[in-house]
mmCIF file with all atom_site columns, N, CA and C in Angstrom:
data_model
loop_
_atom_site.group_PDB
_atom_site.id
_atom_site.type_symbol
_atom_site.label_atom_id
_atom_site.label_alt_id
_atom_site.label_comp_id
_atom_site.label_asym_id
_atom_site.label_entity_id
_atom_site.label_seq_id
_atom_site.pdbx_PDB_ins_code
_atom_site.Cartn_x
_atom_site.Cartn_y
_atom_site.Cartn_z
_atom_site.occupancy
_atom_site.B_iso_or_equiv
_atom_site.pdbx_formal_charge
_atom_site.auth_seq_id
_atom_site.auth_comp_id
_atom_site.auth_asym_id
_atom_site.auth_atom_id
_atom_site.pdbx_PDB_model_num
ATOM 1   N N  . MET A 1 1  ? -28.674 -120.093 -185.467 1.00 49.00 ? 1  MET A N  1
ATOM 2   C CA . MET A 1 1  ? -28.908 -120.084 -184.040 1.00 49.00 ? 1  MET A CA 1
ATOM 3   C C  . MET A 1 1  ? -27.578 -119.869 -183.318 1.00 49.00 ? 1  MET A C  1
ATOM 4   N N  . ALA A 1 2  ? -27.526 -118.902 -182.445 1.00 50.00 ? 2  ALA A N  1
ATOM 5   C CA . ALA A 1 2  ? -26.299 -118.574 -181.723 1.00 50.00 ? 2  ALA A CA 1
ATOM 6   C C  . ALA A 1 2  ? -26.065 -119.572 -180.595 1.00 50.00 ? 2  ALA A C  1
ATOM 7   N N  . SER A 1 3  ? -24.809 -119.894 -180.388 1.00 48.00 ? 3  SER A N  1
ATOM 8   C CA . SER A 1 3  ? -24.449 -120.811 -179.310 1.00 48.00 ? 3  SER A CA 1
ATOM 9   C C  . SER A 1 3  ? -24.472 -120.085 -177.971 1.00 48.00 ? 3  SER A C  1
ATOM 10  N N  . LEU A 1 4  ? -24.968 -120.754 -176.947 1.00 53.00 ? 4  LEU A N  1
ATOM 11  C CA . LEU A 1 4  ? -25.002 -120.186 -175.607 1.00 53.00 ? 4  LEU A CA 1
ATOM 12  C C  . LEU A 1 4  ? -23.734 -120.491 -174.825 1.00 53.00 ? 4  LEU A C  1
ATOM 13  N N  . PHE A 1 5  ? -22.872 -121.299 -175.394 1.00 50.00 ? 5  PHE A N  1
ATOM 14  C CA . PHE A 1 5  ? -21.662 -121.706 -174.696 1.00 50.00 ? 5  PHE A CA 1
ATOM 15  C C  . PHE A 1 5  ? -20.467 -120.909 -175.198 1.00 50.00 ? 5  PHE A C  1
ATOM 16  N N  . VAL A 1 6  ? -19.618 -120.519 -174.278 1.00 49.00 ? 6  VAL A N  1
ATOM 17  C CA . VAL A 1 6  ? -18.399 -119.807 -174.626 1.00 49.00 ? 6  VAL A CA 1
ATOM 18  C C  . VAL A 1 6  ? -17.284 -120.832 -174.715 1.00 49.00 ? 6  VAL A C  1
ATOM 19  N N  . LYS A 1 7  ? -16.609 -120.840 -175.835 1.00 50.00 ? 7  LYS A N  1
ATOM 20  C CA . LYS A 1 7  ? -15.512 -121.782 -176.016 1.00 50.00 ? 7  LYS A CA 1
ATOM 21  C C  . LYS A 1 7  ? -14.298 -121.294 -175.235 1.00 50.00 ? 7  LYS A C  1
ATOM 22  N N  . GLU A 1 8  ? -13.775 -122.147 -174.366 1.00 50.00 ? 8  GLU A N  1
ATOM 23  C CA . GLU A 1 8  ? -12.599 -121.786 -173.589 1.00 50.00 ? 8  GLU A CA 1
ATOM 24  C C  . GLU A 1 8  ? -11.354 -121.951 -174.442 1.00 50.00 ? 8  GLU A C  1
ATOM 25  N N  . SER A 1 9  ? -10.424 -121.049 -174.245 1.00 51.00 ? 9  SER A N  1
ATOM 26  C CA . SER A 1 9  ? -9.169  -121.094 -174.972 1.00 51.00 ? 9  SER A CA 1
ATOM 27  C C  . SER A 1 9  ? -8.302  -122.233 -174.437 1.00 51.00 ? 9  SER A C  1
ATOM 28  N N  . ILE A 1 10 ? -7.588  -122.879 -175.346 1.00 57.00 ? 10 ILE A N  1
ATOM 29  C CA . ILE A 1 10 ? -6.657  -123.921 -174.915 1.00 57.00 ? 10 ILE A CA 1
ATOM 30  C C  . ILE A 1 10 ? -5.258  -123.343 -174.729 1.00 57.00 ? 10 ILE A C  1
ATOM 31  N N  . GLU A 1 11 ? -5.120  -122.024 -174.974 1.00 56.00 ? 11 GLU A N  1
ATOM 32  C CA . GLU A 1 11 ? -3.847  -121.353 -174.758 1.00 56.00 ? 11 GLU A CA 1
ATOM 33  C C  . GLU A 1 11 ? -3.540  -121.327 -173.266 1.00 56.00 ? 11 GLU A C  1
ATOM 34  N N  . PRO A 1 12 ? -2.276  -121.478 -172.884 1.00 56.00 ? 12 PRO A N  1
ATOM 35  C CA . PRO A 1 12 ? -1.948  -121.396 -171.457 1.00 56.00 ? 12 PRO A CA 1
ATOM 36  C C  . PRO A 1 12 ? -2.220  -119.998 -170.925 1.00 56.00 ? 12 PRO A C  1
ATOM 37  N N  . LYS A 1 13 ? -2.703  -119.934 -169.691 1.00 61.00 ? 13 LYS A N  1
ATOM 38  C CA . LYS A 1 13 ? -3.010  -118.663 -169.048 1.00 61.00 ? 13 LYS A CA 1
ATOM 39  C C  . LYS A 1 13 ? -1.720  -118.068 -168.497 1.00 61.00 ? 13 LYS A C  1
ATOM 40  N N  . ALA A 1 14 ? -1.483  -116.782 -168.780 1.00 67.00 ? 14 ALA A N  1
ATOM 41  C CA . ALA A 1 14 ? -0.314  -116.104 -168.225 1.00 67.00 ? 14 ALA A CA 1
ATOM 42  C C  . ALA A 1 14 ? -0.580  -115.788 -166.761 1.00 67.00 ? 14 ALA A C  1
ATOM 43  N N  . CYS A 1 15 ? 0.360   -116.102 -165.927 1.00 78.00 ? 15 CYS A N  1
ATOM 44  C CA . CYS A 1 15 ? 0.225   -115.847 -164.496 1.00 78.00 ? 15 CYS A CA 1
ATOM 45  C C  . CYS A 1 15 ? 1.301   -114.854 -164.076 1.00 78.00 ? 15 CYS A C  1
ATOM 46  N N  . THR A 1 16 ? 0.937   -113.922 -163.221 1.00 82.00 ? 16 THR A N  1
ATOM 47  C CA . THR A 1 16 ? 1.911   -112.948 -162.742 1.00 82.00 ? 16 THR A CA 1
ATOM 48  C C  . THR A 1 16 ? 2.471   -113.381 -161.392 1.00 82.00 ? 16 THR A C  1
ATOM 49  N N  . LEU A 1 17 ? 3.498   -112.697 -160.958 1.00 85.00 ? 17 LEU A N  1
ATOM 50  C CA . LEU A 1 17 ? 4.107   -112.971 -159.661 1.00 85.00 ? 17 LEU A CA 1
ATOM 51  C C  . LEU A 1 17 ? 3.602   -112.015 -158.594 1.00 85.00 ? 17 LEU A C  1
ATOM 52  N N  . LYS A 1 18 ? 2.601   -111.207 -158.907 1.00 92.00 ? 18 LYS A N  1
ATOM 53  C CA . LYS A 1 18 ? 2.074   -110.216 -157.967 1.00 92.00 ? 18 LYS A CA 1
ATOM 54  C C  . LYS A 1 18 ? 1.307   -110.881 -156.832 1.00 92.00 ? 18 LYS A C  1
ATOM 55  N N  . CYS A 1 19 ? 1.391   -110.269 -155.647 1.00 94.00 ? 19 CYS A N  1
ATOM 56  C CA . CYS A 1 19 ? 0.630   -110.743 -154.489 1.00 94.00 ? 19 CYS A CA 1
ATOM 57  C C  . CYS A 1 19 ? -0.843  -110.409 -154.695 1.00 94.00 ? 19 CYS A C  1
ATOM 58  N N  . ASP A 1 20 ? -1.715  -111.290 -154.273 1.00 93.00 ? 20 ASP A N  1
ATOM 59  C CA . ASP A 1 20 ? -3.150  -111.021 -154.313 1.00 93.00 ? 20 ASP A CA 1
ATOM 60  C C  . ASP A 1 20 ? -3.549  -110.456 -152.954 1.00 93.00 ? 20 ASP A C  1
ATOM 61  N N  . PRO A 1 21 ? -3.942  -109.171 -152.903 1.00 95.00 ? 21 PRO A N  1
ATOM 62  C CA . PRO A 1 21 ? -4.282  -108.561 -151.611 1.00 95.00 ? 21 PRO A CA 1
ATOM 63  C C  . PRO A 1 21 ? -5.529  -109.149 -150.964 1.00 95.00 ? 21 PRO A C  1
ATOM 64  N N  . LYS A 1 22 ? -6.312  -109.917 -151.711 1.00 94.00 ? 22 LYS A N  1
ATOM 65  C CA . LYS A 1 22 ? -7.524  -110.525 -151.155 1.00 94.00 ? 22 LYS A CA 1
ATOM 66  C C  . LYS A 1 22 ? -7.236  -111.825 -150.411 1.00 94.00 ? 22 LYS A C  1
ATOM 67  N N  . VAL A 1 23 ? -6.019  -112.348 -150.557 1.00 96.00 ? 23 VAL A N  1
ATOM 68  C CA . VAL A 1 23 ? -5.649  -113.596 -149.883 1.00 96.00 ? 23 VAL A CA 1
ATOM 69  C C  . VAL A 1 23 ? -5.174  -113.272 -148.470 1.00 96.00 ? 23 VAL A C  1
ATOM 70  N N  . VAL A 1 24 ? -5.851  -113.848 -147.478 1.00 96.00 ? 24 VAL A N  1
ATOM 71  C CA . VAL A 1 24 ? -5.502  -113.611 -146.079 1.00 96.00 ? 24 VAL A CA 1
ATOM 72  C C  . VAL A 1 24 ? -4.565  -114.702 -145.558 1.00 96.00 ? 24 VAL A C  1
ATOM 73  N N  . TYR A 1 25 ? -4.859  -115.943 -145.906 1.00 97.00 ? 25 TYR A N  1
ATOM 74  C CA . TYR A 1 25 ? -3.994  -117.043 -145.483 1.00 97.00 ? 25 TYR A CA 1
ATOM 75  C C  . TYR A 1 25 ? -4.136  -118.190 -146.459 1.00 97.00 ? 25 TYR A C  1
ATOM 76  N N  . MET A 1 26 ? -3.237  -119.147 -146.333 1.00 96.00 ? 26 MET A N  1
ATOM 77  C CA . MET A 1 26 ? -3.328  -120.351 -147.153 1.00 96.00 ? 26 MET A CA 1
ATOM 78  C C  . MET A 1 26 ? -2.975  -121.549 -146.299 1.00 96.00 ? 26 MET A C  1
ATOM 79  N N  . THR A 1 27 ? -3.408  -122.703 -146.757 1.00 96.00 ? 27 THR A N  1
ATOM 80  C CA . THR A 1 27 ? -3.033  -123.971 -146.144 1.00 96.00 ? 27 THR A CA 1
ATOM 81  C C  . THR A 1 27 ? -2.397  -124.828 -147.228 1.00 96.00 ? 27 THR A C  1
ATOM 82  N N  . CYS A 1 28 ? -1.414  -125.611 -146.841 1.00 95.00 ? 28 CYS A N  1
ATOM 83  C CA . CYS A 1 28 ? -0.727  -126.482 -147.796 1.00 95.00 ? 28 CYS A CA 1
ATOM 84  C C  . CYS A 1 28 ? -0.494  -127.845 -147.151 1.00 95.00 ? 28 CYS A C  1
ATOM 85  N N  . PRO A 1 29 ? -0.581  -128.903 -147.932 1.00 93.00 ? 29 PRO A N  1
ATOM 86  C CA . PRO A 1 29 ? -0.301  -130.231 -147.383 1.00 93.00 ? 29 PRO A CA 1
ATOM 87  C C  . PRO A 1 29 ? 1.096   -130.309 -146.764 1.00 93.00 ? 29 PRO A C  1
ATOM 88  N N  . SER A 1 30 ? 2.055   -129.588 -147.336 1.00 90.00 ? 30 SER A N  1
ATOM 89  C CA . SER A 1 30 ? 3.435   -129.649 -146.836 1.00 90.00 ? 30 SER A CA 1
ATOM 90  C C  . SER A 1 30 ? 3.607   -129.002 -145.464 1.00 90.00 ? 30 SER A C  1
ATOM 91  N N  . SER A 1 31 ? 2.638   -128.152 -145.048 1.00 90.00 ? 31 SER A N  1
ATOM 92  C CA . SER A 1 31 ? 2.732   -127.500 -143.734 1.00 90.00 ? 31 SER A CA 1
ATOM 93  C C  . SER A 1 31 ? 1.805   -128.161 -142.723 1.00 90.00 ? 31 SER A C  1
ATOM 94  N N  . GLY A 1 32 ? 1.316   -129.328 -143.047 1.00 89.00 ? 32 GLY A N  1
ATOM 95  C CA . GLY A 1 32 ? 0.409   -130.015 -142.143 1.00 89.00 ? 32 GLY A CA 1
ATOM 96  C C  . GLY A 1 32 ? -0.938  -129.328 -142.050 1.00 89.00 ? 32 GLY A C  1
ATOM 97  N N  . LEU A 1 33 ? -1.301  -128.579 -143.068 1.00 75.00 ? 33 LEU A N  1
ATOM 98  C CA . LEU A 1 33 ? -2.568  -127.849 -143.157 1.00 75.00 ? 33 LEU A CA 1
ATOM 99  C C  . LEU A 1 33 ? -2.695  -126.721 -142.130 1.00 75.00 ? 33 LEU A C  1
ATOM 100 N N  . ALA A 1 34 ? -1.562  -126.273 -141.550 1.00 94.00 ? 34 ALA A N  1
ATOM 101 C CA . ALA A 1 34 ? -1.581  -125.102 -140.667 1.00 94.00 ? 34 ALA A CA 1
ATOM 102 C C  . ALA A 1 34 ? -1.925  -123.868 -141.495 1.00 94.00 ? 34 ALA A C  1
ATOM 103 N N  . LYS A 1 35 ? -2.606  -122.893 -140.895 1.00 96.00 ? 35 LYS A N  1
ATOM 104 C CA . LYS A 1 35 ? -2.921  -121.640 -141.583 1.00 96.00 ? 35 LYS A CA 1
ATOM 105 C C  . LYS A 1 35 ? -1.649  -120.803 -141.680 1.00 96.00 ? 35 LYS A C  1
ATOM 106 N N  . LEU A 1 36 ? -1.251  -120.483 -142.899 1.00 96.00 ? 36 LEU A N  1
ATOM 107 C CA . LEU A 1 36 ? -0.049  -119.692 -143.144 1.00 96.00 ? 36 LEU A CA 1
ATOM 108 C C  . LEU A 1 36 ? -0.470  -118.264 -143.470 1.00 96.00 ? 36 LEU A C  1
ATOM 109 N N  . TYR A 1 37 ? -0.144  -117.329 -142.586 1.00 96.00 ? 37 TYR A N  1
ATOM 110 C CA . TYR A 1 37 ? -0.517  -115.924 -142.753 1.00 96.00 ? 37 TYR A CA 1
ATOM 111 C C  . TYR A 1 37 ? 0.650   -115.142 -143.340 1.00 96.00 ? 37 TYR A C  1
ATOM 112 N N  . GLN A 1 38 ? 0.386   -113.894 -143.723 1.00 92.00 ? 38 GLN A N  1
ATOM 113 C CA . GLN A 1 38 ? 1.384   -112.989 -144.295 1.00 92.00 ? 38 GLN A CA 1
ATOM 114 C C  . GLN A 1 38 ? 2.098   -113.635 -145.474 1.00 92.00 ? 38 GLN A C  1
ATOM 115 N N  . VAL A 1 39 ? 1.308   -114.177 -146.378 1.00 91.00 ? 39 VAL A N  1
ATOM 116 C CA . VAL A 1 39 ? 1.855   -114.813 -147.568 1.00 91.00 ? 39 VAL A CA 1
ATOM 117 C C  . VAL A 1 39 ? 1.710   -113.874 -148.761 1.00 91.00 ? 39 VAL A C  1
ATOM 118 N N  . CYS A 1 40 ? 2.666   -113.921 -149.647 1.00 94.00 ? 40 CYS A N  1
ATOM 119 C CA . CYS A 1 40 ? 2.621   -113.128 -150.881 1.00 94.00 ? 40 CYS A CA 1
ATOM 120 C C  . CYS A 1 40 ? 2.451   -114.106 -152.033 1.00 94.00 ? 40 CYS A C  1
ATOM 121 N N  . VAL A 1 41 ? 1.209   -114.485 -152.289 1.00 93.00 ? 41 VAL A N  1
ATOM 122 C CA . VAL A 1 41 ? 0.899   -115.454 -153.334 1.00 93.00 ? 41 VAL A CA 1
ATOM 123 C C  . VAL A 1 41 ? -0.342  -115.008 -154.089 1.00 93.00 ? 41 VAL A C  1
ATOM 124 N N  . ASN A 1 42 ? -0.594  -115.688 -155.173 1.00 93.00 ? 42 ASN A N  1
ATOM 125 C CA . ASN A 1 42 ? -1.859  -115.566 -155.884 1.00 93.00 ? 42 ASN A CA 1
ATOM 126 C C  . ASN A 1 42 ? -2.231  -116.969 -156.344 1.00 93.00 ? 42 ASN A C  1
ATOM 127 N N  . CYS A 1 43 ? -3.326  -117.096 -157.043 1.00 90.00 ? 43 CYS A N  1
ATOM 128 C CA . CYS A 1 43 ? -3.800  -118.429 -157.440 1.00 90.00 ? 43 CYS A CA 1
ATOM 129 C C  . CYS A 1 43 ? -2.824  -119.152 -158.363 1.00 90.00 ? 43 CYS A C  1
ATOM 130 N N  . CYS A 1 44 ? -1.978  -118.399 -159.048 1.00 90.00 ? 44 CYS A N  1
ATOM 131 C CA . CYS A 1 44 ? -1.003  -119.025 -159.945 1.00 90.00 ? 44 CYS A CA 1
ATOM 132 C C  . CYS A 1 44 ? 0.288   -119.416 -159.242 1.00 90.00 ? 44 CYS A C  1
ATOM 133 N N  . THR A 1 45 ? 0.681   -118.650 -158.229 1.00 91.00 ? 45 THR A N  1
ATOM 134 C CA . THR A 1 45 ? 1.977   -118.904 -157.591 1.00 91.00 ? 45 THR A CA 1
ATOM 135 C C  . THR A 1 45 ? 1.887   -119.805 -156.370 1.00 91.00 ? 45 THR A C  1
ATOM 136 N N  . ALA A 1 46 ? 0.691   -120.094 -155.916 1.00 92.00 ? 46 ALA A N  1
ATOM 137 C CA . ALA A 1 46 ? 0.533   -120.992 -154.766 1.00 92.00 ? 46 ALA A CA 1
ATOM 138 C C  . ALA A 1 46 ? 1.029   -122.379 -155.144 1.00 92.00 ? 46 ALA A C  1
ATOM 139 N N  . GLY A 1 47 ? 1.602   -123.057 -154.202 1.00 90.00 ? 47 GLY A N  1
ATOM 140 C CA . GLY A 1 47 ? 2.080   -124.409 -154.454 1.00 90.00 ? 47 GLY A CA 1
ATOM 141 C C  . GLY A 1 47 ? 0.935   -125.351 -154.804 1.00 90.00 ? 47 GLY A C  1
ATOM 142 N N  . GLU A 1 48 ? 1.280   -126.439 -155.452 1.00 90.00 ? 48 GLU A N  1
ATOM 143 C CA . GLU A 1 48 ? 0.274   -127.420 -155.847 1.00 90.00 ? 48 GLU A CA 1
ATOM 144 C C  . GLU A 1 48 ? -0.497  -127.916 -154.627 1.00 90.00 ? 48 GLU A C  1
ATOM 145 N N  . ASP A 1 49 ? -1.802  -127.919 -154.730 1.00 92.00 ? 49 ASP A N  1
ATOM 146 C CA . ASP A 1 49 ? -2.736  -128.361 -153.689 1.00 92.00 ? 49 ASP A CA 1
ATOM 147 C C  . ASP A 1 49 ? -2.809  -127.436 -152.473 1.00 92.00 ? 49 ASP A C  1
ATOM 148 N N  . CYS A 1 50 ? -2.131  -126.278 -152.510 1.00 95.00 ? 50 CYS A N  1
ATOM 149 C CA . CYS A 1 50 ? -2.310  -125.285 -151.449 1.00 95.00 ? 50 CYS A CA 1
ATOM 150 C C  . CYS A 1 50 ? -3.647  -124.593 -151.683 1.00 95.00 ? 50 CYS A C  1
ATOM 151 N N  . LYS A 1 51 ? -4.334  -124.241 -150.614 1.00 96.00 ? 51 LYS A N  1
ATOM 152 C CA . LYS A 1 51 ? -5.634  -123.586 -150.712 1.00 96.00 ? 51 LYS A CA 1
ATOM 153 C C  . LYS A 1 51 ? -5.514  -122.164 -150.189 1.00 96.00 ? 51 LYS A C  1
ATOM 154 N N  . LEU A 1 52 ? -5.993  -121.196 -150.975 1.00 96.00 ? 52 LEU A N  1
ATOM 155 C CA . LEU A 1 52 ? -5.937  -119.786 -150.608 1.00 96.00 ? 52 LEU A CA 1
ATOM 156 C C  . LEU A 1 52 ? -7.307  -119.334 -150.147 1.00 96.00 ? 52 LEU A C  1
ATOM 157 N N  . TYR A 1 53 ? -7.334  -118.569 -149.043 1.00 97.00 ? 53 TYR A N  1
ATOM 158 C CA . TYR A 1 53 ? -8.593  -118.129 -148.441 1.00 97.00 ? 53 TYR A CA 1
ATOM 159 C C  . TYR A 1 53 ? -8.636  -116.612 -148.332 1.00 97.00 ? 53 TYR A C  1
ATOM 160 N N  . GLY A 1 54 ? -9.843  -116.064 -148.464 1.00 96.00 ? 54 GLY A N  1
ATOM 161 C CA . GLY A 1 54 ? -10.060 -114.625 -148.365 1.00 96.00 ? 54 GLY A CA 1
ATOM 162 C C  . GLY A 1 54 ? -10.450 -114.199 -146.963 1.00 96.00 ? 54 GLY A C  1
ATOM 163 N N  . TYR A 1 55 ? -10.781 -112.893 -146.830 1.00 94.00 ? 55 TYR A N  1
ATOM 164 C CA . TYR A 1 55 ? -11.134 -112.319 -145.523 1.00 94.00 ? 55 TYR A CA 1
ATOM 165 C C  . TYR A 1 55 ? -12.340 -112.995 -144.877 1.00 94.00 ? 55 TYR A C  1
ATOM 166 N N  . ASP A 1 56 ? -13.284 -113.455 -145.687 1.00 96.00 ? 56 ASP A N  1
ATOM 167 C CA . ASP A 1 56 ? -14.471 -114.112 -145.129 1.00 96.00 ? 56 ASP A CA 1
ATOM 168 C C  . ASP A 1 56 ? -14.252 -115.616 -144.941 1.00 96.00 ? 56 ASP A C  1
ATOM 169 N N  . GLU A 1 57 ? -13.011 -116.051 -145.060 1.00 94.00 ? 57 GLU A N  1
ATOM 170 C CA . GLU A 1 57 ? -12.593 -117.445 -144.917 1.00 94.00 ? 57 GLU A CA 1
ATOM 171 C C  . GLU A 1 57 ? -13.149 -118.363 -145.998 1.00 94.00 ? 57 GLU A C  1
ATOM 172 N N  . SER A 1 58 ? -13.637 -117.770 -147.103 1.00 97.00 ? 58 SER A N  1
ATOM 173 C CA . SER A 1 58 ? -14.082 -118.601 -148.218 1.00 97.00 ? 58 SER A CA 1
ATOM 174 C C  . SER A 1 58 ? -12.870 -118.984 -149.067 1.00 97.00 ? 58 SER A C  1
ATOM 175 N N  . LEU A 1 59 ? -12.938 -120.150 -149.674 1.00 96.00 ? 59 LEU A N  1
ATOM 176 C CA . LEU A 1 59 ? -11.857 -120.646 -150.517 1.00 96.00 ? 59 LEU A CA 1
ATOM 177 C C  . LEU A 1 59 ? -11.787 -119.811 -151.786 1.00 96.00 ? 59 LEU A C  1
ATOM 178 N N  . ALA A 1 60 ? -10.635 -119.200 -152.045 1.00 94.00 ? 60 ALA A N  1
ATOM 179 C CA . ALA A 1 60 ? -10.444 -118.403 -153.257 1.00 94.00 ? 60 ALA A CA 1
ATOM 180 C C  . ALA A 1 60 ? -10.022 -119.302 -154.417 1.00 94.00 ? 60 ALA A C  1
ATOM 181 N N  . CYS A 1 61 ? -9.114  -120.230 -154.155 1.00 94.00 ? 61 CYS A N  1
ATOM 182 C CA . CYS A 1 61 ? -8.651  -121.138 -155.203 1.00 94.00 ? 61 CYS A CA 1
ATOM 183 C C  . CYS A 1 61 ? -7.730  -122.187 -154.588 1.00 94.00 ? 61 CYS A C  1
ATOM 184 N N  . THR A 1 62 ? -7.373  -123.155 -155.402 1.00 94.00 ? 62 THR A N  1
ATOM 185 C CA . THR A 1 62 ? -6.425  -124.196 -155.023 1.00 94.00 ? 62 THR A CA 1
ATOM 186 C C  . THR A 1 62 ? -5.267  -124.144 -156.001 1.00 94.00 ? 62 THR A C  1
ATOM 187 N N  . GLY A 1 63 ? -4.042  -124.149 -155.480 1.00 89.00 ? 63 GLY A N  1
ATOM 188 C CA . GLY A 1 63 ? -2.864  -124.092 -156.340 1.00 89.00 ? 63 GLY A CA 1
ATOM 189 C C  . GLY A 1 63 ? -2.777  -125.312 -157.240 1.00 89.00 ? 63 GLY A C  1
ATOM 190 N N  . GLU A 1 64 ? -2.351  -125.060 -158.471 1.00 81.00 ? 64 GLU A N  1
ATOM 191 C CA . GLU A 1 64 ? -2.197  -126.118 -159.460 1.00 81.00 ? 64 GLU A CA 1
ATOM 192 C C  . GLU A 1 64 ? -0.836  -125.975 -160.116 1.00 81.00 ? 64 GLU A C  1
ATOM 193 N N  . PRO A 1 65 ? -0.318  -127.052 -160.688 1.00 72.00 ? 65 PRO A N  1
ATOM 194 C CA . PRO A 1 65 ? 0.948   -126.930 -161.412 1.00 72.00 ? 65 PRO A CA 1
ATOM 195 C C  . PRO A 1 65 ? 0.770   -125.945 -162.562 1.00 72.00 ? 65 PRO A C  1
ATOM 196 N N  . GLN A 1 66 ? 1.682   -125.020 -162.717 1.00 61.00 ? 66 GLN A N  1
ATOM 197 C CA . GLN A 1 66 ? 1.581   -124.018 -163.770 1.00 61.00 ? 66 GLN A CA 1
ATOM 198 C C  . GLN A 1 66 ? 2.700   -124.228 -164.775 1.00 61.00 ? 66 GLN A C  1
ATOM 199 N N  . SER A 1 67 ? 2.343   -124.049 -166.043 1.00 52.00 ? 67 SER A N  1
ATOM 200 C CA . SER A 1 67 ? 3.347   -124.221 -167.080 1.00 52.00 ? 67 SER A CA 1
ATOM 201 C C  . SER A 1 67 ? 3.967   -122.899 -167.500 1.00 52.00 ? 67 SER A C  1
ATOM 202 N N  . TYR A 1 68 ? 3.347   -121.755 -167.115 1.00 50.00 ? 68 TYR A N  1
ATOM 203 C CA . TYR A 1 68 ? 3.871   -120.465 -167.556 1.00 50.00 ? 68 TYR A CA 1
ATOM 204 C C  . TYR A 1 68 ? 3.573   -119.398 -166.522 1.00 50.00 ? 68 TYR A C  1
ATOM 205 N N  . ILE A 1 69 ? 4.606   -118.708 -166.062 1.00 51.00 ? 69 ILE A N  1
ATOM 206 C CA . ILE A 1 69 ? 4.433   -117.591 -165.136 1.00 51.00 ? 69 ILE A CA 1
ATOM 207 C C  . ILE A 1 69 ? 5.133   -116.386 -165.734 1.00 51.00 ? 69 ILE A C  1
ATOM 208 N N  . SER A 1 70 ? 4.428   -115.276 -165.804 1.00 52.00 ? 70 SER A N  1
ATOM 209 C CA . SER A 1 70 ? 4.960   -114.040 -166.364 1.00 52.00 ? 70 SER A CA 1
ATOM 210 C C  . SER A 1 70 ? 5.469   -113.149 -165.243 1.00 52.00 ? 70 SER A C  1
ATOM 211 N N  . ALA A 1 71 ? 6.592   -112.502 -165.442 1.00 53.00 ? 71 ALA A N  1
ATOM 212 C CA . ALA A 1 71 ? 7.146   -111.592 -164.438 1.00 53.00 ? 71 ALA A CA 1
ATOM 213 C C  . ALA A 1 71 ? 6.517   -110.212 -164.516 1.00 53.00 ? 71 ALA A C  1
ATOM 214 N N  . SER A 1 72 ? 5.602   -109.972 -165.435 1.00 53.00 ? 72 SER A N  1
ATOM 215 C CA . SER A 1 72 ? 5.005   -108.635 -165.581 1.00 53.00 ? 72 SER A CA 1
ATOM 216 C C  . SER A 1 72 ? 3.952   -108.355 -164.551 1.00 53.00 ? 72 SER A C  1
#
């Protein structure tokens, strides 16, 4: 019987330093939750607990501590 669950890798995810063009603004606890526009971030490079939002104002992701960032 085949498993319906996909086993997630425990390998660290490589993160790039590229800007995510879908991110319109972000909020961070350190900025008093003000909307920060014209940011060059992605889900990996955002500061811890910063929230990234798209054009429709939906939450794209929340920044987390990263153990590995790739310059590629």
